[in-house]
Amino acid sequence: MKQKMKVAKTISTFTNPPIISIPLFFIICLILAKDNIWEFPMLELVSLVFTSILPMAIILYWAKRTGSDKDISNREDRFTPLIIGSASYFIGFLISMFLGLNQFLTVTLLCYAINTFIVMLITRHWKISVHTTGLAGPVCALIILAGPFGAIFAVLYPILIWSRVTLKKHTMAQAIAGGVQGFILASFELYLFIFLFNLNVVNIYPFAYVCAFILAIVFTPVVLGIFTYMGINNPLIFYLTEIIGLCFFMAVTPIDVTLIYVIISITSILISNYAGESFAWYNIIKLK
């Protein structure tokens, strides 16, 4: 059990939003600069400073000031760092716009600011997971830019749910809801801003295609979450639901979306099996 707690803590540390944003935004910036590699240093600098360095500095300072851990686990202590973090992302958006940087990065930073503010409002009443929300945003941007390649990074979603629940940082609902909210808001806002501002953003995937990926990503974790709260510990019903889901994706979505659904489902099952009986999903997936 101690080993699993150590693994969960390691996963949680490296998927903290300011940390996971480093590799994800690095890839985003590489994709955006593929036609002009000289744009990359400035894109990376702005994203690194305003999605990672400043938010991390805020978290560490506030954790030290409040005597909290680096996750700022106490819900009441999260208001100030979230509002300051939202301001950091918004400043990054303004600087990106002022410098005339790639418009997709600019609106992504704006989405970051808005969604962090929304998380702050929710956190006043309910401790929704900042970790899963922070993962979903840049992964959604990568799906829009790179389709199935971007969606591969969503394999972290069910693993992160296990980590946060195991560490007792969140309930199952809070961990799942953070990701669902992050994916839905980021996809809607990015396409909305591109349309409203008539942005010159090329080579992005269609909205319906991206929505299909998001559904494929969240389907199994949401099903497992619903089964958990309904007390349905029947593996046969779960696997029947998964087969129905597979048939649906095979019938109405491209093969790459179906493959992502299969990967996320298998990952959810494997992490549940690894977690053992202490994790609620185990009794749902384990065939007697």
Coordinates of C-alpha atoms in Angstrom, one line a residue:
M1 CA 0.0 0.0 0.0
K2 CA 2.9 2.4 0.8
Q3 CA 4.3 1.8 -2.6
K4 CA 1.0 2.6 -4.3
M5 CA 0.7 5.8 -2.3
K6 CA 4.2 6.7 -3.4
V7 CA 3.3 6.1 -7.0
A8 CA 0.1 8.1 -6.6
K9 CA 2.0 11.0 -5.0
T10 CA 4.6 11.0 -7.8
I11 CA 1.9 11.1 -10.5
S12 CA 0.1 13.9 -8.6
T13 CA 3.3 15.9 -8.4
F14 CA 4.2 15.7 -12.0
T15 CA 0.7 16.4 -13.2
N16 CA 0.3 19.5 -11.2
P17 CA -1.1 22.1 -13.7
P18 CA 2.0 24.4 -13.8
I19 CA 4.3 21.3 -14.3
I20 CA 2.2 19.3 -16.8
S21 CA 1.8 22.5 -18.8
I22 CA 5.5 22.6 -19.5
P23 CA 5.7 19.5 -21.9
L24 CA 2.2 20.0 -23.3
F25 CA 2.7 23.7 -24.2
F26 CA 6.1 22.8 -25.5
I27 CA 4.4 20.5 -28.0
I28 CA 1.7 23.0 -28.7
C29 CA 4.3 25.7 -29.5
L30 CA 6.3 23.3 -31.7
I31 CA 3.2 22.5 -33.7
L32 CA 2.3 26.2 -34.0
A33 CA 5.8 27.1 -35.2
K34 CA 6.2 24.2 -37.6
D35 CA 6.1 26.6 -40.6
N36 CA 8.4 29.1 -39.1
I37 CA 10.6 27.7 -36.4
W38 CA 11.9 31.1 -35.5
E39 CA 8.6 31.8 -33.9
F40 CA 9.1 29.0 -31.4
P41 CA 11.3 30.7 -28.8
M42 CA 8.9 33.6 -28.2
L43 CA 5.8 31.3 -28.2
E44 CA 7.6 28.9 -25.7
L45 CA 8.8 31.8 -23.5
V46 CA 5.4 33.4 -23.1
S47 CA 3.7 30.1 -22.5
L48 CA 6.4 28.9 -20.0
V49 CA 6.3 32.1 -18.0
F50 CA 2.6 32.6 -17.7
T51 CA 1.3 29.0 -17.6
S52 CA 4.1 27.5 -15.5
I53 CA 6.7 29.7 -13.8
L54 CA 4.4 32.4 -12.4
P55 CA 1.5 30.0 -11.3
M56 CA 4.1 27.7 -9.7
A57 CA 5.7 30.6 -7.8
I58 CA 2.2 31.7 -6.6
I59 CA 1.3 28.2 -5.4
L60 CA 4.6 27.7 -3.5
Y61 CA 4.4 31.2 -1.9
W62 CA 0.8 30.7 -0.9
A63 CA 1.4 27.2 0.4
K64 CA 4.2 28.5 2.6
R65 CA 2.2 31.5 3.8
T66 CA -0.9 29.4 4.7
G67 CA 1.2 26.4 6.0
S68 CA -0.5 24.2 3.5
D69 CA 0.9 21.5 1.3
K70 CA 1.9 22.2 -2.3
D71 CA -1.5 21.1 -3.5
I72 CA -3.1 23.7 -1.2
S73 CA -5.5 20.9 -0.1
N74 CA -7.7 23.1 2.0
R75 CA -10.5 24.4 -0.2
E76 CA -10.8 27.7 1.6
D77 CA -7.1 28.5 0.9
R78 CA -7.4 28.0 -2.9
F79 CA -9.4 31.2 -3.7
T80 CA -6.5 33.6 -3.7
P81 CA -3.9 31.5 -5.7
L82 CA -6.6 30.7 -8.2
I83 CA -7.6 34.3 -8.8
I84 CA -4.0 35.3 -9.0
G85 CA -3.3 32.4 -11.4
S86 CA -6.2 33.5 -13.6
A87 CA -4.7 37.0 -13.7
S88 CA -1.3 35.5 -14.7
Y89 CA -2.9 33.7 -17.6
F90 CA -4.8 36.8 -18.6
I91 CA -1.6 38.9 -18.6
G92 CA 0.0 36.2 -20.8
F93 CA -3.0 36.6 -23.2
L94 CA -2.5 40.4 -23.3
I95 CA 1.2 40.1 -23.9
S96 CA 0.7 37.5 -26.6
M97 CA -1.9 39.7 -28.3
F98 CA 0.3 42.8 -28.0
L99 CA 3.4 41.0 -29.5
G100 CA 1.2 39.6 -32.3
L101 CA 2.1 36.0 -31.5
N102 CA 0.2 33.0 -33.0
Q103 CA -3.5 33.6 -32.5
F104 CA -4.2 30.1 -31.4
L105 CA -1.8 30.4 -28.5
T106 CA -3.3 33.8 -27.7
V107 CA -6.9 32.5 -27.4
T108 CA -5.6 29.4 -25.5
L109 CA -4.1 31.6 -22.8
L110 CA -7.5 33.5 -22.7
C111 CA -9.3 30.2 -22.2
Y112 CA -6.8 29.3 -19.4
A113 CA -7.7 32.6 -17.6
I114 CA -11.4 32.2 -18.0
N115 CA -11.5 28.5 -17.0
T116 CA -9.3 29.1 -13.9
F117 CA -11.7 31.9 -12.9
I118 CA -14.6 29.5 -13.3
V119 CA -12.8 26.8 -11.2
M120 CA -12.2 29.5 -8.6
L121 CA -16.0 30.2 -8.5
I122 CA -16.8 26.5 -8.2
T123 CA -14.2 26.0 -5.5
R124 CA -15.9 28.5 -3.2
H125 CA -18.6 25.8 -2.9
W126 CA -17.1 22.5 -4.1
K127 CA -13.5 21.3 -4.4
I128 CA -13.4 20.4 -8.1
S129 CA -10.1 19.0 -9.2
V130 CA -7.6 21.6 -10.5
H131 CA -5.3 18.7 -11.6
T132 CA -7.7 17.1 -14.0
T133 CA -9.0 20.5 -15.2
G134 CA -5.4 21.6 -15.8
L135 CA -4.7 18.4 -17.8
A136 CA -7.8 18.7 -19.9
G137 CA -7.2 22.2 -21.2
P138 CA -3.9 21.8 -23.0
V139 CA -4.8 18.2 -24.1
C140 CA -7.9 19.7 -25.7
A141 CA -5.8 22.3 -27.5
L142 CA -3.5 19.5 -28.7
I143 CA -6.5 17.5 -30.0
I144 CA -7.6 20.5 -32.0
L145 CA -4.2 20.9 -33.4
A146 CA -3.0 17.3 -33.8
G147 CA -6.1 15.1 -33.6
P148 CA -5.3 11.5 -32.4
F149 CA -1.7 12.4 -31.5
G150 CA -3.0 15.0 -29.0
A151 CA -5.7 12.7 -27.7
I152 CA -3.0 10.1 -26.7
F153 CA -2.0 12.4 -23.8
A154 CA -5.5 11.9 -22.3
V155 CA -4.3 8.5 -21.2
L156 CA -3.3 10.4 -18.0
Y157 CA -6.9 11.3 -17.2
P158 CA -8.0 8.0 -15.5
I159 CA -4.5 7.6 -14.0
L160 CA -4.8 11.0 -12.5
I161 CA -8.3 10.3 -11.1
W162 CA -6.9 7.3 -9.3
S163 CA -4.0 9.3 -7.9
R164 CA -6.1 12.2 -6.6
V165 CA -8.7 9.9 -5.0
T166 CA -6.1 7.6 -3.5
L167 CA -4.3 10.5 -1.9
K168 CA -7.7 11.7 -0.6
K169 CA -7.3 15.1 -2.2
H170 CA -10.6 14.7 -4.0
T171 CA -13.7 12.6 -4.1
M172 CA -14.3 10.5 -7.2
A173 CA -16.9 13.0 -8.5
Q174 CA -14.5 16.0 -8.0
A175 CA -11.7 14.3 -9.9
I176 CA -13.9 13.1 -12.8
A177 CA -15.8 16.4 -13.0
G178 CA -12.6 18.5 -13.3
G179 CA -11.6 16.7 -16.5
V180 CA -15.1 16.8 -18.0
Q181 CA -15.4 20.5 -17.3
G182 CA -11.9 21.2 -18.7
F183 CA -12.5 19.3 -21.9
I184 CA -15.9 20.8 -22.6
L185 CA -15.1 24.4 -21.7
A186 CA -11.8 24.5 -23.5
S187 CA -13.2 23.0 -26.8
F188 CA -16.3 25.3 -26.8
E189 CA -14.3 28.4 -25.9
L190 CA -11.5 27.9 -28.4
Y191 CA -13.9 27.4 -31.4
L192 CA -16.1 30.2 -30.2
F193 CA -13.2 32.7 -30.0
I194 CA -11.9 31.6 -33.3
F195 CA -15.3 32.2 -34.8
L196 CA -16.2 35.4 -33.0
F197 CA -12.8 37.1 -33.6
N198 CA -12.5 35.6 -37.1
L199 CA -9.0 34.4 -36.3
N200 CA -6.6 33.3 -38.9
V201 CA -6.1 29.8 -37.4
V202 CA -5.4 27.1 -40.0
N203 CA -4.9 23.3 -40.0
I204 CA -7.2 22.7 -37.0
Y205 CA -9.6 19.7 -36.8
P206 CA -13.3 20.2 -37.1
F207 CA -15.3 20.8 -33.9
A208 CA -17.4 17.7 -34.3
Y209 CA -14.3 15.6 -34.7
V210 CA -12.8 17.1 -31.5
C211 CA -16.1 16.5 -29.6
A212 CA -16.0 12.8 -30.6
F213 CA -12.5 12.5 -29.1
I214 CA -13.6 14.2 -25.9
L215 CA -16.6 11.8 -25.6
A216 CA -14.2 8.9 -26.2
I217 CA -11.9 10.1 -23.4
V218 CA -14.5 10.8 -20.7
F219 CA -16.9 7.9 -21.5
T220 CA -15.3 5.1 -19.4
P221 CA -14.2 7.2 -16.4
V222 CA -17.7 8.8 -16.2
V223 CA -19.4 5.3 -16.5
L224 CA -17.1 4.0 -13.7
G225 CA -17.9 7.1 -11.6
I226 CA -21.7 6.6 -12.1
F227 CA -21.4 2.9 -11.2
T228 CA -19.4 3.9 -8.1
Y229 CA -22.0 6.3 -6.8
M230 CA -24.9 4.0 -7.7
G231 CA -23.2 1.1 -5.9
I232 CA -23.3 -1.1 -9.1
N233 CA -20.4 -3.6 -8.5
N234 CA -21.3 -5.8 -11.4
P235 CA -18.5 -6.4 -13.8
L236 CA -20.8 -8.0 -16.4
I237 CA -23.0 -4.9 -16.6
F238 CA -19.9 -2.7 -16.8
Y239 CA -18.3 -4.7 -19.7
L240 CA -21.6 -4.8 -21.5
T241 CA -21.8 -1.0 -21.2
E242 CA -18.2 -0.8 -22.6
I243 CA -19.1 -3.1 -25.5
I244 CA -22.1 -0.9 -26.3
G245 CA -19.9 2.1 -26.2
L246 CA -17.4 0.4 -28.5
C247 CA -20.2 -0.4 -31.0
F248 CA -21.3 3.2 -30.9
F249 CA -17.9 4.6 -31.6
M250 CA -17.2 2.1 -34.3
A251 CA -20.6 3.0 -36.0
V252 CA -20.5 6.8 -35.8
T253 CA -16.9 7.9 -35.4
P254 CA -13.6 7.6 -37.3
I255 CA -11.3 4.7 -36.4
D256 CA -8.8 6.9 -34.6
V257 CA -11.5 8.1 -32.2
T258 CA -12.5 4.5 -31.5
L259 CA -8.9 3.6 -30.9
I260 CA -8.6 6.4 -28.3
Y261 CA -11.8 5.1 -26.6
V262 CA -10.2 1.6 -26.4
I263 CA -6.9 3.0 -25.0
I264 CA -8.7 5.0 -22.3
S265 CA -10.9 2.1 -21.4
I266 CA -8.0 -0.3 -21.1
T267 CA -6.0 2.2 -19.1
S268 CA -9.0 2.7 -16.7
I269 CA -9.3 -1.0 -16.3
L270 CA -5.5 -1.5 -15.7
I271 CA -5.2 1.3 -13.2
S272 CA -8.3 -0.1 -11.3
N273 CA -6.7 -3.5 -11.2
Y274 CA -3.4 -2.1 -10.0
A275 CA -5.2 0.0 -7.3
G276 CA -6.8 -3.1 -5.8
E277 CA -9.8 -3.3 -3.5
S278 CA -9.1 0.1 -1.8
F279 CA -10.1 1.8 -5.0
A280 CA -13.9 1.9 -5.8
W281 CA -13.4 1.0 -9.5
Y282 CA -11.8 -2.3 -8.6
N283 CA -15.0 -4.1 -7.6
I284 CA -16.6 -2.8 -10.8
I285 CA -14.0 -4.1 -13.3
K286 CA -12.8 -7.3 -11.5
L287 CA -14.4 -10.4 -12.8
K288 CA -15.0 -12.9 -10.0

